[in-house]
């Protein structure tokens, strides 16, 4: 029944089963052939993005992750999609755009659990570009805005080291003393 109202959901379910079985080439084949998925479009984009990423096609994965973030900015998958875009760019050493996307995620989804991870990722990228003042800014935001986040401890320590490297010895000393006070067992 190819014209049935159940045809698209059935095709999507077939792609989902293939995804759960780790058959990413099959997901891509079925997903790309699906066309307009209606209410399932966001979920289909996610399956395609994850499958392209798993099969090593970062460009196509980035395309679908971006489509989720652009077309469904209020969805639960928008922030994770941006994070994955940034991470894929970081992995290919495209540090400046990766940092920009990490920062965009942290701005747009400041209350999301990925916000401190994104700022920490941005700081990492900025260090790879020898932009320590920019990295210092990102670490500082993690420490100030997300003190309970897992990344806060490492951010505070890295902030102190970056301040020393930038010859801000007074700031570095204060930051590292703060670190020792807050994370005595660190």
PDB file of C-alpha atoms in Angstrom:
ATOM      1  CA  UNK A   1       0.000   0.000   0.000  1.00  0.00           C
ATOM      2  CA  UNK A   2       2.468   2.677  -1.146  1.00  0.00           C
ATOM      3  CA  UNK A   3      -0.146   5.430  -1.067  1.00  0.00           C
ATOM      4  CA  UNK A   4      -1.449   4.580   2.391  1.00  0.00           C
ATOM      5  CA  UNK A   5      -1.175   7.128   5.181  1.00  0.00           C
ATOM      6  CA  UNK A   6       0.945   4.519   6.938  1.00  0.00           C
ATOM      7  CA  UNK A   7       3.511   4.273   4.128  1.00  0.00           C
ATOM      8  CA  UNK A   8       5.830   7.053   5.372  1.00  0.00           C
ATOM      9  CA  UNK A   9       5.705   5.971   9.049  1.00  0.00           C
ATOM     10  CA  UNK A  10       6.361   2.369   7.938  1.00  0.00           C
ATOM     11  CA  UNK A  11       9.380   3.423   5.901  1.00  0.00           C
ATOM     12  CA  UNK A  12      10.639   5.467   8.840  1.00  0.00           C
ATOM     13  CA  UNK A  13      10.211   2.478  11.176  1.00  0.00           C
ATOM     14  CA  UNK A  14      12.188   0.311   8.757  1.00  0.00           C
ATOM     15  CA  UNK A  15      14.993   2.881   8.818  1.00  0.00           C
ATOM     16  CA  UNK A  16      14.812   2.986  12.631  1.00  0.00           C
ATOM     17  CA  UNK A  17      15.128  -0.798  12.851  1.00  0.00           C
ATOM     18  CA  UNK A  18      18.136  -0.680  10.531  1.00  0.00           C
ATOM     19  CA  UNK A  19      19.640   2.044  12.738  1.00  0.00           C
ATOM     20  CA  UNK A  20      19.186  -0.028  15.885  1.00  0.00           C
ATOM     21  CA  UNK A  21      20.856  -2.938  14.117  1.00  0.00           C
ATOM     22  CA  UNK A  22      23.807  -0.697  13.207  1.00  0.00           C
ATOM     23  CA  UNK A  23      23.114  -0.954   9.481  1.00  0.00           C
ATOM     24  CA  UNK A  24      23.935   2.673   8.751  1.00  0.00           C
ATOM     25  CA  UNK A  25      24.228   2.261   4.981  1.00  0.00           C
ATOM     26  CA  UNK A  26      20.698   0.848   4.977  1.00  0.00           C
ATOM     27  CA  UNK A  27      19.433   3.766   7.087  1.00  0.00           C
ATOM     28  CA  UNK A  28      20.971   6.194   4.627  1.00  0.00           C
ATOM     29  CA  UNK A  29      19.523   4.366   1.621  1.00  0.00           C
ATOM     30  CA  UNK A  30      16.030   4.172   3.116  1.00  0.00           C
ATOM     31  CA  UNK A  31      16.108   7.615   4.720  1.00  0.00           C
ATOM     32  CA  UNK A  32      17.263   9.451   1.616  1.00  0.00           C
ATOM     33  CA  UNK A  33      14.584   7.689  -0.432  1.00  0.00           C
ATOM     34  CA  UNK A  34      11.855   8.618   2.016  1.00  0.00           C
ATOM     35  CA  UNK A  35      11.516  12.225   0.883  1.00  0.00           C
ATOM     36  CA  UNK A  36       9.020  14.292   2.851  1.00  0.00           C
ATOM     37  CA  UNK A  37       8.583  12.594   6.216  1.00  0.00           C
ATOM     38  CA  UNK A  38       5.979  15.013   7.577  1.00  0.00           C
ATOM     39  CA  UNK A  39       5.847  14.883  11.371  1.00  0.00           C
ATOM     40  CA  UNK A  40       8.776  12.467  11.377  1.00  0.00           C
ATOM     41  CA  UNK A  41      11.168  14.826   9.557  1.00  0.00           C
ATOM     42  CA  UNK A  42      13.194  15.824  12.607  1.00  0.00           C
ATOM     43  CA  UNK A  43      13.562  12.191  13.693  1.00  0.00           C
ATOM     44  CA  UNK A  44      14.542  11.176  10.177  1.00  0.00           C
ATOM     45  CA  UNK A  45      17.173  13.930  10.041  1.00  0.00           C
ATOM     46  CA  UNK A  46      18.579  12.647  13.335  1.00  0.00           C
ATOM     47  CA  UNK A  47      18.793   9.066  12.045  1.00  0.00           C
ATOM     48  CA  UNK A  48      20.474  10.263   8.870  1.00  0.00           C
ATOM     49  CA  UNK A  49      22.926  12.513  10.711  1.00  0.00           C
ATOM     50  CA  UNK A  50      23.889   9.771  13.142  1.00  0.00           C
ATOM     51  CA  UNK A  51      24.191   7.223  10.345  1.00  0.00           C
ATOM     52  CA  UNK A  52      26.333   9.478   8.177  1.00  0.00           C
ATOM     53  CA  UNK A  53      28.544  10.216  11.189  1.00  0.00           C
ATOM     54  CA  UNK A  54      28.868   6.498  11.966  1.00  0.00           C
ATOM     55  CA  UNK A  55      29.739   5.722   8.352  1.00  0.00           C
ATOM     56  CA  UNK A  56      32.421   8.416   8.259  1.00  0.00           C
ATOM     57  CA  UNK A  57      30.709  11.006   6.071  1.00  0.00           C
ATOM     58  CA  UNK A  58      31.140  14.036   8.314  1.00  0.00           C
ATOM     59  CA  UNK A  59      29.964  16.515   5.692  1.00  0.00           C
ATOM     60  CA  UNK A  60      26.579  14.848   5.294  1.00  0.00           C
ATOM     61  CA  UNK A  61      26.269  14.365   9.060  1.00  0.00           C
ATOM     62  CA  UNK A  62      26.949  18.068   9.600  1.00  0.00           C
ATOM     63  CA  UNK A  63      24.356  18.922   6.949  1.00  0.00           C
ATOM     64  CA  UNK A  64      21.615  16.973   8.729  1.00  0.00           C
ATOM     65  CA  UNK A  65      22.577  18.125  12.219  1.00  0.00           C
ATOM     66  CA  UNK A  66      22.435  21.716  10.987  1.00  0.00           C
ATOM     67  CA  UNK A  67      19.047  21.101   9.404  1.00  0.00           C
ATOM     68  CA  UNK A  68      17.721  19.952  12.774  1.00  0.00           C
ATOM     69  CA  UNK A  69      19.083  23.032  14.548  1.00  0.00           C
ATOM     70  CA  UNK A  70      17.818  25.387  11.822  1.00  0.00           C
ATOM     71  CA  UNK A  71      14.406  23.871  11.145  1.00  0.00           C
ATOM     72  CA  UNK A  72      13.608  22.750  14.694  1.00  0.00           C
ATOM     73  CA  UNK A  73      15.365  25.249  16.989  1.00  0.00           C
ATOM     74  CA  UNK A  74      12.986  24.586  19.896  1.00  0.00           C
ATOM     75  CA  UNK A  75      13.294  20.812  19.797  1.00  0.00           C
ATOM     76  CA  UNK A  76      15.128  18.625  22.289  1.00  0.00           C
ATOM     77  CA  UNK A  77      17.607  17.679  19.561  1.00  0.00           C
ATOM     78  CA  UNK A  78      18.624  21.208  18.539  1.00  0.00           C
ATOM     79  CA  UNK A  79      21.372  21.688  21.147  1.00  0.00           C
ATOM     80  CA  UNK A  80      22.770  18.152  20.775  1.00  0.00           C
ATOM     81  CA  UNK A  81      22.793  18.658  17.007  1.00  0.00           C
ATOM     82  CA  UNK A  82      24.834  21.844  17.300  1.00  0.00           C
ATOM     83  CA  UNK A  83      27.174  20.124  19.728  1.00  0.00           C
ATOM     84  CA  UNK A  84      27.743  17.291  17.273  1.00  0.00           C
ATOM     85  CA  UNK A  85      28.402  19.745  14.434  1.00  0.00           C
ATOM     86  CA  UNK A  86      31.013  21.511  16.541  1.00  0.00           C
ATOM     87  CA  UNK A  87      32.565  18.232  17.629  1.00  0.00           C
ATOM     88  CA  UNK A  88      32.824  16.961  14.058  1.00  0.00           C
ATOM     89  CA  UNK A  89      34.488  20.221  13.017  1.00  0.00           C
ATOM     90  CA  UNK A  90      36.836  20.029  16.012  1.00  0.00           C
ATOM     91  CA  UNK A  91      37.781  16.455  15.131  1.00  0.00           C
ATOM     92  CA  UNK A  92      38.781  17.568  11.648  1.00  0.00           C
ATOM     93  CA  UNK A  93      40.782  20.447  13.179  1.00  0.00           C
ATOM     94  CA  UNK A  94      38.461  23.201  11.901  1.00  0.00           C
ATOM     95  CA  UNK A  95      38.881  24.913  15.250  1.00  0.00           C
ATOM     96  CA  UNK A  96      37.564  28.418  14.540  1.00  0.00           C
ATOM     97  CA  UNK A  97      34.158  27.364  13.165  1.00  0.00           C
ATOM     98  CA  UNK A  98      33.896  24.664  15.825  1.00  0.00           C
ATOM     99  CA  UNK A  99      34.459  27.253  18.547  1.00  0.00           C
ATOM    100  CA  UNK A 100      31.901  29.573  16.985  1.00  0.00           C
ATOM    101  CA  UNK A 101      29.263  26.840  16.956  1.00  0.00           C
ATOM    102  CA  UNK A 102      30.073  25.793  20.529  1.00  0.00           C
ATOM    103  CA  UNK A 103      29.630  29.410  21.589  1.00  0.00           C
ATOM    104  CA  UNK A 104      26.402  29.732  19.628  1.00  0.00           C
ATOM    105  CA  UNK A 105      25.038  26.673  21.408  1.00  0.00           C
ATOM    106  CA  UNK A 106      25.972  28.137  24.804  1.00  0.00           C
ATOM    107  CA  UNK A 107      24.235  31.422  23.927  1.00  0.00           C
ATOM    108  CA  UNK A 108      21.094  29.952  22.400  1.00  0.00           C
ATOM    109  CA  UNK A 109      20.669  27.145  24.924  1.00  0.00           C
ATOM    110  CA  UNK A 110      22.265  28.599  28.054  1.00  0.00           C
ATOM    111  CA  UNK A 111      20.176  26.394  30.335  1.00  0.00           C
ATOM    112  CA  UNK A 112      20.915  23.169  28.466  1.00  0.00           C
ATOM    113  CA  UNK A 113      23.227  20.628  30.066  1.00  0.00           C
ATOM    114  CA  UNK A 114      25.511  20.875  27.018  1.00  0.00           C
ATOM    115  CA  UNK A 115      26.161  24.617  27.487  1.00  0.00           C
ATOM    116  CA  UNK A 116      29.165  24.218  29.838  1.00  0.00           C
ATOM    117  CA  UNK A 117      30.543  21.376  27.706  1.00  0.00           C
ATOM    118  CA  UNK A 118      30.226  23.610  24.658  1.00  0.00           C
ATOM    119  CA  UNK A 119      32.098  26.471  26.313  1.00  0.00           C
ATOM    120  CA  UNK A 120      34.796  24.063  27.427  1.00  0.00           C
ATOM    121  CA  UNK A 121      35.008  22.735  23.862  1.00  0.00           C
ATOM    122  CA  UNK A 122      35.270  26.269  22.547  1.00  0.00           C
ATOM    123  CA  UNK A 123      38.122  26.987  24.944  1.00  0.00           C
ATOM    124  CA  UNK A 124      39.924  23.862  23.755  1.00  0.00           C
ATOM    125  CA  UNK A 125      39.548  24.992  20.141  1.00  0.00           C
ATOM    126  CA  UNK A 126      40.814  28.477  20.961  1.00  0.00           C
ATOM    127  CA  UNK A 127      43.938  27.047  22.605  1.00  0.00           C
ATOM    128  CA  UNK A 128      44.628  25.100  19.412  1.00  0.00           C
ATOM    129  CA  UNK A 129      44.496  28.435  17.586  1.00  0.00           C
ATOM    130  CA  UNK A 130      46.824  30.020  20.185  1.00  0.00           C
ATOM    131  CA  UNK A 131      43.995  32.358  21.174  1.00  0.00           C
ATOM    132  CA  UNK A 132      44.467  32.032  24.921  1.00  0.00           C
ATOM    133  CA  UNK A 133      42.623  35.230  25.798  1.00  0.00           C
ATOM    134  CA  UNK A 134      39.553  33.858  23.999  1.00  0.00           C
ATOM    135  CA  UNK A 135      39.949  30.500  25.731  1.00  0.00           C
ATOM    136  CA  UNK A 136      40.273  32.304  29.050  1.00  0.00           C
ATOM    137  CA  UNK A 137      36.937  33.988  28.370  1.00  0.00           C
ATOM    138  CA  UNK A 138      35.224  30.645  27.711  1.00  0.00           C
ATOM    139  CA  UNK A 139      36.687  28.992  30.809  1.00  0.00           C
ATOM    140  CA  UNK A 140      35.666  32.017  32.865  1.00  0.00           C
ATOM    141  CA  UNK A 141      32.080  31.666  31.658  1.00  0.00           C
ATOM    142  CA  UNK A 142      32.019  28.004  32.665  1.00  0.00           C
ATOM    143  CA  UNK A 143      33.313  28.844  36.130  1.00  0.00           C
ATOM    144  CA  UNK A 144      30.927  31.777  36.622  1.00  0.00           C
ATOM    145  CA  UNK A 145      27.736  30.472  35.014  1.00  0.00           C
ATOM    146  CA  UNK A 146      28.038  26.730  35.644  1.00  0.00           C
ATOM    147  CA  UNK A 147      29.915  26.207  38.914  1.00  0.00           C
ATOM    148  CA  UNK A 148      28.229  22.837  39.480  1.00  0.00           C
ATOM    149  CA  UNK A 149      29.089  21.481  36.040  1.00  0.00           C
ATOM    150  CA  UNK A 150      31.662  18.731  35.701  1.00  0.00           C
ATOM    151  CA  UNK A 151      33.728  21.064  33.501  1.00  0.00           C
ATOM    152  CA  UNK A 152      33.990  23.788  36.169  1.00  0.00           C
ATOM    153  CA  UNK A 153      36.974  22.289  37.984  1.00  0.00           C
ATOM    154  CA  UNK A 154      39.080  21.803  34.856  1.00  0.00           C
ATOM    155  CA  UNK A 155      37.986  25.220  33.564  1.00  0.00           C
ATOM    156  CA  UNK A 156      39.157  26.961  36.719  1.00  0.00           C
ATOM    157  CA  UNK A 157      42.513  25.176  36.579  1.00  0.00           C
ATOM    158  CA  UNK A 158      42.974  25.932  32.874  1.00  0.00           C
ATOM    159  CA  UNK A 159      41.958  29.537  33.516  1.00  0.00           C
ATOM    160  CA  UNK A 160      44.780  29.865  36.050  1.00  0.00           C
ATOM    161  CA  UNK A 161      47.307  28.332  33.665  1.00  0.00           C
ATOM    162  CA  UNK A 162      46.193  30.558  30.786  1.00  0.00           C
ATOM    163  CA  UNK A 163      46.457  33.657  32.977  1.00  0.00           C
ATOM    164  CA  UNK A 164      50.025  32.649  33.851  1.00  0.00           C
ATOM    165  CA  UNK A 165      50.802  32.114  30.171  1.00  0.00           C
ATOM    166  CA  UNK A 166      49.385  35.541  29.359  1.00  0.00           C
ATOM    167  CA  UNK A 167      51.627  36.994  32.093  1.00  0.00           C
ATOM    168  CA  UNK A 168      48.711  37.910  34.330  1.00  0.00           C
ATOM    169  CA  UNK A 169      50.538  36.587  37.372  1.00  0.00           C
ATOM    170  CA  UNK A 170      48.296  38.288  39.932  1.00  0.00           C
ATOM    171  CA  UNK A 171      45.161  36.921  38.299  1.00  0.00           C
ATOM    172  CA  UNK A 172      46.774  33.522  37.900  1.00  0.00           C
ATOM    173  CA  UNK A 173      47.744  33.360  41.543  1.00  0.00           C
ATOM    174  CA  UNK A 174      44.216  34.306  42.674  1.00  0.00           C
ATOM    175  CA  UNK A 175      42.633  31.799  40.314  1.00  0.00           C
ATOM    176  CA  UNK A 176      44.919  28.948  41.339  1.00  0.00           C
ATOM    177  CA  UNK A 177      44.404  29.740  45.037  1.00  0.00           C
ATOM    178  CA  UNK A 178      40.667  29.664  44.402  1.00  0.00           C
ATOM    179  CA  UNK A 179      41.130  26.331  42.676  1.00  0.00           C
ATOM    180  CA  UNK A 180      43.052  24.911  45.643  1.00  0.00           C
ATOM    181  CA  UNK A 181      40.383  26.158  48.020  1.00  0.00           C
ATOM    182  CA  UNK A 182      37.445  24.770  46.026  1.00  0.00           C
ATOM    183  CA  UNK A 183      39.066  21.576  44.816  1.00  0.00           C
ATOM    184  CA  UNK A 184      41.558  20.605  47.509  1.00  0.00           C
ATOM    185  CA  UNK A 185      41.367  16.985  46.378  1.00  0.00           C
ATOM    186  CA  UNK A 186      41.641  17.898  42.695  1.00  0.00           C
TER     187      UNK A 186
END
